[in-house]
Amino acid sequence: MASKKTIFVAFAIEDEKIRNMIKGQSLNTDSPFEYIDMSVKEAYDEEWKKKVRTRILRSDGVLAIVSKNSLTSTGQKWEIKCAKDEKVKIRGIWAYKDDRTNIEGLNTMVWTWDNIANWIDSL
């Protein structure tokens, strides 16, 4: 198996349960990736942005959990923009079967572990 890849997960705080499922998967011994959590409860100040940018730059890719909540999440929007600005590969996964929210400029796929693993393997 290839070495583990570092994946930054961008998500709206309302989708924390979905993030927790991905985190659980990353802790699974067969998982091909490590997981970085930068979720915050406080305001997105400049210090937070510096830390996030550093972690995104250290990551092999950014996985964005996409839902209708993404449209109003200033933190997630900033994380996605940061990944694009820094030219870090980014991919979206839809959080829910009945929610196919589209974020302009973000290639989004159906959430299956195979889809996630194949994307990570391609990094």
mmCIF file of the C-alpha atoms, coordinates in Angstrom:
data_MODEL
# 
_entry.id   MODEL 
# 
loop_
_atom_site.group_PDB 
_atom_site.id 
_atom_site.type_symbol 
_atom_site.label_atom_id 
_atom_site.label_alt_id 
_atom_site.label_comp_id 
_atom_site.label_asym_id 
_atom_site.label_entity_id 
_atom_site.label_seq_id 
_atom_site.pdbx_PDB_ins_code 
_atom_site.Cartn_x 
_atom_site.Cartn_y 
_atom_site.Cartn_z 
_atom_site.occupancy 
_atom_site.B_iso_or_equiv 
_atom_site.pdbx_formal_charge 
_atom_site.auth_seq_id 
_atom_site.auth_comp_id 
_atom_site.auth_asym_id 
_atom_site.auth_atom_id 
_atom_site.pdbx_PDB_model_num 
ATOM 1   C CA . MET A 1 1   ? 0.000   0.000  0.000  1.00 0.00 ? 1   MET A CA 1 
ATOM 2   C CA . ALA A 1 2   ? 1.181   3.510  -0.762 1.00 0.00 ? 2   ALA A CA 1 
ATOM 3   C CA . SER A 1 3   ? 2.057   5.852  2.056  1.00 0.00 ? 3   SER A CA 1 
ATOM 4   C CA . LYS A 1 4   ? -0.790  7.658  3.741  1.00 0.00 ? 4   LYS A CA 1 
ATOM 5   C CA . LYS A 1 5   ? -1.896  10.919 2.224  1.00 0.00 ? 5   LYS A CA 1 
ATOM 6   C CA . THR A 1 6   ? -2.855  13.941 4.284  1.00 0.00 ? 6   THR A CA 1 
ATOM 7   C CA . ILE A 1 7   ? -6.348  15.199 3.512  1.00 0.00 ? 7   ILE A CA 1 
ATOM 8   C CA . PHE A 1 8   ? -7.810  18.471 4.736  1.00 0.00 ? 8   PHE A CA 1 
ATOM 9   C CA . VAL A 1 9   ? -11.587 18.256 5.172  1.00 0.00 ? 9   VAL A CA 1 
ATOM 10  C CA . ALA A 1 10  ? -13.579 21.450 4.555  1.00 0.00 ? 10  ALA A CA 1 
ATOM 11  C CA . PHE A 1 11  ? -17.150 21.429 5.845  1.00 0.00 ? 11  PHE A CA 1 
ATOM 12  C CA . ALA A 1 12  ? -19.958 23.601 7.153  1.00 0.00 ? 12  ALA A CA 1 
ATOM 13  C CA . ILE A 1 13  ? -20.347 23.258 10.922 1.00 0.00 ? 13  ILE A CA 1 
ATOM 14  C CA . GLU A 1 14  ? -23.949 22.068 10.353 1.00 0.00 ? 14  GLU A CA 1 
ATOM 15  C CA . ASP A 1 15  ? -22.479 19.012 8.600  1.00 0.00 ? 15  ASP A CA 1 
ATOM 16  C CA . GLU A 1 16  ? -20.255 18.026 11.510 1.00 0.00 ? 16  GLU A CA 1 
ATOM 17  C CA . LYS A 1 17  ? -21.921 14.586 11.747 1.00 0.00 ? 17  LYS A CA 1 
ATOM 18  C CA . ILE A 1 18  ? -20.826 13.813 8.186  1.00 0.00 ? 18  ILE A CA 1 
ATOM 19  C CA . ARG A 1 19  ? -17.312 15.023 8.989  1.00 0.00 ? 19  ARG A CA 1 
ATOM 20  C CA . ASN A 1 20  ? -17.309 12.700 12.007 1.00 0.00 ? 20  ASN A CA 1 
ATOM 21  C CA . MET A 1 21  ? -18.124 9.737  9.744  1.00 0.00 ? 21  MET A CA 1 
ATOM 22  C CA . ILE A 1 22  ? -15.172 10.592 7.500  1.00 0.00 ? 22  ILE A CA 1 
ATOM 23  C CA . LYS A 1 23  ? -12.985 11.010 10.560 1.00 0.00 ? 23  LYS A CA 1 
ATOM 24  C CA . GLY A 1 24  ? -14.102 7.577  11.754 1.00 0.00 ? 24  GLY A CA 1 
ATOM 25  C CA . GLN A 1 25  ? -13.181 6.122  8.381  1.00 0.00 ? 25  GLN A CA 1 
ATOM 26  C CA . SER A 1 26  ? -9.745  7.740  8.486  1.00 0.00 ? 26  SER A CA 1 
ATOM 27  C CA . LEU A 1 27  ? -9.092  6.036  11.820 1.00 0.00 ? 27  LEU A CA 1 
ATOM 28  C CA . ASN A 1 28  ? -9.882  2.675  10.220 1.00 0.00 ? 28  ASN A CA 1 
ATOM 29  C CA . THR A 1 29  ? -6.606  0.791  9.831  1.00 0.00 ? 29  THR A CA 1 
ATOM 30  C CA . ASP A 1 30  ? -7.066  0.267  6.067  1.00 0.00 ? 30  ASP A CA 1 
ATOM 31  C CA . SER A 1 31  ? -7.766  3.915  5.389  1.00 0.00 ? 31  SER A CA 1 
ATOM 32  C CA . PRO A 1 32  ? -5.414  5.482  2.804  1.00 0.00 ? 32  PRO A CA 1 
ATOM 33  C CA . PHE A 1 33  ? -5.401  8.914  4.405  1.00 0.00 ? 33  PHE A CA 1 
ATOM 34  C CA . GLU A 1 34  ? -4.781  10.961 7.505  1.00 0.00 ? 34  GLU A CA 1 
ATOM 35  C CA . TYR A 1 35  ? -7.257  13.559 8.523  1.00 0.00 ? 35  TYR A CA 1 
ATOM 36  C CA . ILE A 1 36  ? -6.807  17.209 9.514  1.00 0.00 ? 36  ILE A CA 1 
ATOM 37  C CA . ASP A 1 37  ? -9.488  18.931 11.540 1.00 0.00 ? 37  ASP A CA 1 
ATOM 38  C CA . MET A 1 38  ? -9.503  22.725 11.691 1.00 0.00 ? 38  MET A CA 1 
ATOM 39  C CA . SER A 1 39  ? -13.105 23.189 12.737 1.00 0.00 ? 39  SER A CA 1 
ATOM 40  C CA . VAL A 1 40  ? -13.608 26.172 14.982 1.00 0.00 ? 40  VAL A CA 1 
ATOM 41  C CA . LYS A 1 41  ? -16.446 27.488 17.029 1.00 0.00 ? 41  LYS A CA 1 
ATOM 42  C CA . GLU A 1 42  ? -15.105 31.050 17.204 1.00 0.00 ? 42  GLU A CA 1 
ATOM 43  C CA . ALA A 1 43  ? -14.796 33.733 14.550 1.00 0.00 ? 43  ALA A CA 1 
ATOM 44  C CA . TYR A 1 44  ? -12.629 33.123 11.522 1.00 0.00 ? 44  TYR A CA 1 
ATOM 45  C CA . ASP A 1 45  ? -9.903  35.633 12.366 1.00 0.00 ? 45  ASP A CA 1 
ATOM 46  C CA . GLU A 1 46  ? -6.574  36.193 10.632 1.00 0.00 ? 46  GLU A CA 1 
ATOM 47  C CA . GLU A 1 47  ? -4.760  33.800 12.981 1.00 0.00 ? 47  GLU A CA 1 
ATOM 48  C CA . TRP A 1 48  ? -7.212  30.996 12.090 1.00 0.00 ? 48  TRP A CA 1 
ATOM 49  C CA . LYS A 1 49  ? -6.747  31.759 8.379  1.00 0.00 ? 49  LYS A CA 1 
ATOM 50  C CA . LYS A 1 50  ? -2.944  31.544 8.710  1.00 0.00 ? 50  LYS A CA 1 
ATOM 51  C CA . LYS A 1 51  ? -3.199  28.172 10.472 1.00 0.00 ? 51  LYS A CA 1 
ATOM 52  C CA . VAL A 1 52  ? -5.657  26.825 7.904  1.00 0.00 ? 52  VAL A CA 1 
ATOM 53  C CA . ARG A 1 53  ? -3.543  28.004 4.967  1.00 0.00 ? 53  ARG A CA 1 
ATOM 54  C CA . THR A 1 54  ? -0.476  26.278 6.487  1.00 0.00 ? 54  THR A CA 1 
ATOM 55  C CA . ARG A 1 55  ? -2.388  23.029 6.973  1.00 0.00 ? 55  ARG A CA 1 
ATOM 56  C CA . ILE A 1 56  ? -3.911  23.143 3.493  1.00 0.00 ? 56  ILE A CA 1 
ATOM 57  C CA . LEU A 1 57  ? -0.422  23.663 2.044  1.00 0.00 ? 57  LEU A CA 1 
ATOM 58  C CA . ARG A 1 58  ? 0.802   20.606 3.988  1.00 0.00 ? 58  ARG A CA 1 
ATOM 59  C CA . SER A 1 59  ? -2.051  18.481 2.643  1.00 0.00 ? 59  SER A CA 1 
ATOM 60  C CA . ASP A 1 60  ? -2.091  16.284 -0.447 1.00 0.00 ? 60  ASP A CA 1 
ATOM 61  C CA . GLY A 1 61  ? -5.663  17.374 -1.134 1.00 0.00 ? 61  GLY A CA 1 
ATOM 62  C CA . VAL A 1 62  ? -8.779  19.035 0.240  1.00 0.00 ? 62  VAL A CA 1 
ATOM 63  C CA . LEU A 1 63  ? -12.052 17.138 0.505  1.00 0.00 ? 63  LEU A CA 1 
ATOM 64  C CA . ALA A 1 64  ? -15.050 19.468 0.712  1.00 0.00 ? 64  ALA A CA 1 
ATOM 65  C CA . ILE A 1 65  ? -18.260 18.091 2.213  1.00 0.00 ? 65  ILE A CA 1 
ATOM 66  C CA . VAL A 1 66  ? -20.933 19.743 0.067  1.00 0.00 ? 66  VAL A CA 1 
ATOM 67  C CA . SER A 1 67  ? -24.514 20.419 1.158  1.00 0.00 ? 67  SER A CA 1 
ATOM 68  C CA . LYS A 1 68  ? -26.954 23.297 1.160  1.00 0.00 ? 68  LYS A CA 1 
ATOM 69  C CA . ASN A 1 69  ? -25.150 24.420 4.340  1.00 0.00 ? 69  ASN A CA 1 
ATOM 70  C CA . SER A 1 70  ? -22.010 25.025 2.244  1.00 0.00 ? 70  SER A CA 1 
ATOM 71  C CA . LEU A 1 71  ? -23.701 27.994 0.569  1.00 0.00 ? 71  LEU A CA 1 
ATOM 72  C CA . THR A 1 72  ? -23.786 29.967 3.840  1.00 0.00 ? 72  THR A CA 1 
ATOM 73  C CA . SER A 1 73  ? -20.621 28.675 5.534  1.00 0.00 ? 73  SER A CA 1 
ATOM 74  C CA . THR A 1 74  ? -18.082 31.499 5.407  1.00 0.00 ? 74  THR A CA 1 
ATOM 75  C CA . GLY A 1 75  ? -15.362 29.272 6.884  1.00 0.00 ? 75  GLY A CA 1 
ATOM 76  C CA . GLN A 1 76  ? -15.834 26.505 4.334  1.00 0.00 ? 76  GLN A CA 1 
ATOM 77  C CA . LYS A 1 77  ? -16.039 28.993 1.464  1.00 0.00 ? 77  LYS A CA 1 
ATOM 78  C CA . TRP A 1 78  ? -12.735 30.477 2.610  1.00 0.00 ? 78  TRP A CA 1 
ATOM 79  C CA . GLU A 1 79  ? -11.111 27.021 2.924  1.00 0.00 ? 79  GLU A CA 1 
ATOM 80  C CA . ILE A 1 80  ? -12.191 26.109 -0.635 1.00 0.00 ? 80  ILE A CA 1 
ATOM 81  C CA . LYS A 1 81  ? -10.937 29.449 -2.002 1.00 0.00 ? 81  LYS A CA 1 
ATOM 82  C CA . CYS A 1 82  ? -7.653  29.014 -0.124 1.00 0.00 ? 82  CYS A CA 1 
ATOM 83  C CA . ALA A 1 83  ? -7.130  25.523 -1.601 1.00 0.00 ? 83  ALA A CA 1 
ATOM 84  C CA . LYS A 1 84  ? -7.788  26.888 -5.105 1.00 0.00 ? 84  LYS A CA 1 
ATOM 85  C CA . ASP A 1 85  ? -5.517  29.902 -4.544 1.00 0.00 ? 85  ASP A CA 1 
ATOM 86  C CA . GLU A 1 86  ? -2.717  27.606 -3.340 1.00 0.00 ? 86  GLU A CA 1 
ATOM 87  C CA . LYS A 1 87  ? -3.351  25.137 -6.189 1.00 0.00 ? 87  LYS A CA 1 
ATOM 88  C CA . VAL A 1 88  ? -3.983  22.241 -3.802 1.00 0.00 ? 88  VAL A CA 1 
ATOM 89  C CA . LYS A 1 89  ? -6.173  19.584 -5.413 1.00 0.00 ? 89  LYS A CA 1 
ATOM 90  C CA . ILE A 1 90  ? -9.736  19.809 -4.177 1.00 0.00 ? 90  ILE A CA 1 
ATOM 91  C CA . ARG A 1 91  ? -12.758 17.579 -4.634 1.00 0.00 ? 91  ARG A CA 1 
ATOM 92  C CA . GLY A 1 92  ? -16.271 17.800 -3.279 1.00 0.00 ? 92  GLY A CA 1 
ATOM 93  C CA . ILE A 1 93  ? -18.473 15.004 -2.000 1.00 0.00 ? 93  ILE A CA 1 
ATOM 94  C CA . TRP A 1 94  ? -22.188 15.398 -1.513 1.00 0.00 ? 94  TRP A CA 1 
ATOM 95  C CA . ALA A 1 95  ? -23.059 15.002 2.147  1.00 0.00 ? 95  ALA A CA 1 
ATOM 96  C CA . TYR A 1 96  ? -26.617 13.722 1.635  1.00 0.00 ? 96  TYR A CA 1 
ATOM 97  C CA . LYS A 1 97  ? -28.372 11.565 -0.959 1.00 0.00 ? 97  LYS A CA 1 
ATOM 98  C CA . ASP A 1 98  ? -31.170 14.098 -1.454 1.00 0.00 ? 98  ASP A CA 1 
ATOM 99  C CA . ASP A 1 99  ? -28.951 17.216 -1.580 1.00 0.00 ? 99  ASP A CA 1 
ATOM 100 C CA . ARG A 1 100 ? -27.012 17.894 -4.782 1.00 0.00 ? 100 ARG A CA 1 
ATOM 101 C CA . THR A 1 101 ? -25.920 21.444 -4.030 1.00 0.00 ? 101 THR A CA 1 
ATOM 102 C CA . ASN A 1 102 ? -23.517 22.777 -6.636 1.00 0.00 ? 102 ASN A CA 1 
ATOM 103 C CA . ILE A 1 103 ? -20.572 24.982 -5.708 1.00 0.00 ? 103 ILE A CA 1 
ATOM 104 C CA . GLU A 1 104 ? -19.287 26.814 -8.753 1.00 0.00 ? 104 GLU A CA 1 
ATOM 105 C CA . GLY A 1 105 ? -15.862 25.611 -9.818 1.00 0.00 ? 105 GLY A CA 1 
ATOM 106 C CA . LEU A 1 106 ? -15.891 22.563 -7.515 1.00 0.00 ? 106 LEU A CA 1 
ATOM 107 C CA . ASN A 1 107 ? -16.021 19.087 -9.034 1.00 0.00 ? 107 ASN A CA 1 
ATOM 108 C CA . THR A 1 108 ? -18.344 17.133 -6.721 1.00 0.00 ? 108 THR A CA 1 
ATOM 109 C CA . MET A 1 109 ? -18.919 13.380 -6.607 1.00 0.00 ? 109 MET A CA 1 
ATOM 110 C CA . VAL A 1 110 ? -21.331 11.002 -4.930 1.00 0.00 ? 110 VAL A CA 1 
ATOM 111 C CA . TRP A 1 111 ? -20.080 9.914  -1.530 1.00 0.00 ? 111 TRP A CA 1 
ATOM 112 C CA . THR A 1 112 ? -18.874 6.326  -1.579 1.00 0.00 ? 112 THR A CA 1 
ATOM 113 C CA . TRP A 1 113 ? -15.733 5.094  0.133  1.00 0.00 ? 113 TRP A CA 1 
ATOM 114 C CA . ASP A 1 114 ? -14.524 3.853  -3.267 1.00 0.00 ? 114 ASP A CA 1 
ATOM 115 C CA . ASN A 1 115 ? -14.943 7.326  -4.787 1.00 0.00 ? 115 ASN A CA 1 
ATOM 116 C CA . ILE A 1 116 ? -13.028 8.899  -1.893 1.00 0.00 ? 116 ILE A CA 1 
ATOM 117 C CA . ALA A 1 117 ? -10.291 6.232  -1.991 1.00 0.00 ? 117 ALA A CA 1 
ATOM 118 C CA . ASN A 1 118 ? -9.892  6.506  -5.781 1.00 0.00 ? 118 ASN A CA 1 
ATOM 119 C CA . TRP A 1 119 ? -9.601  10.287 -5.555 1.00 0.00 ? 119 TRP A CA 1 
ATOM 120 C CA . ILE A 1 120 ? -7.049  10.057 -2.747 1.00 0.00 ? 120 ILE A CA 1 
ATOM 121 C CA . ASP A 1 121 ? -5.074  7.442  -4.691 1.00 0.00 ? 121 ASP A CA 1 
ATOM 122 C CA . SER A 1 122 ? -4.948  9.847  -7.643 1.00 0.00 ? 122 SER A CA 1 
ATOM 123 C CA . LEU A 1 123 ? -3.264  12.585 -5.591 1.00 0.00 ? 123 LEU A CA 1 
# 
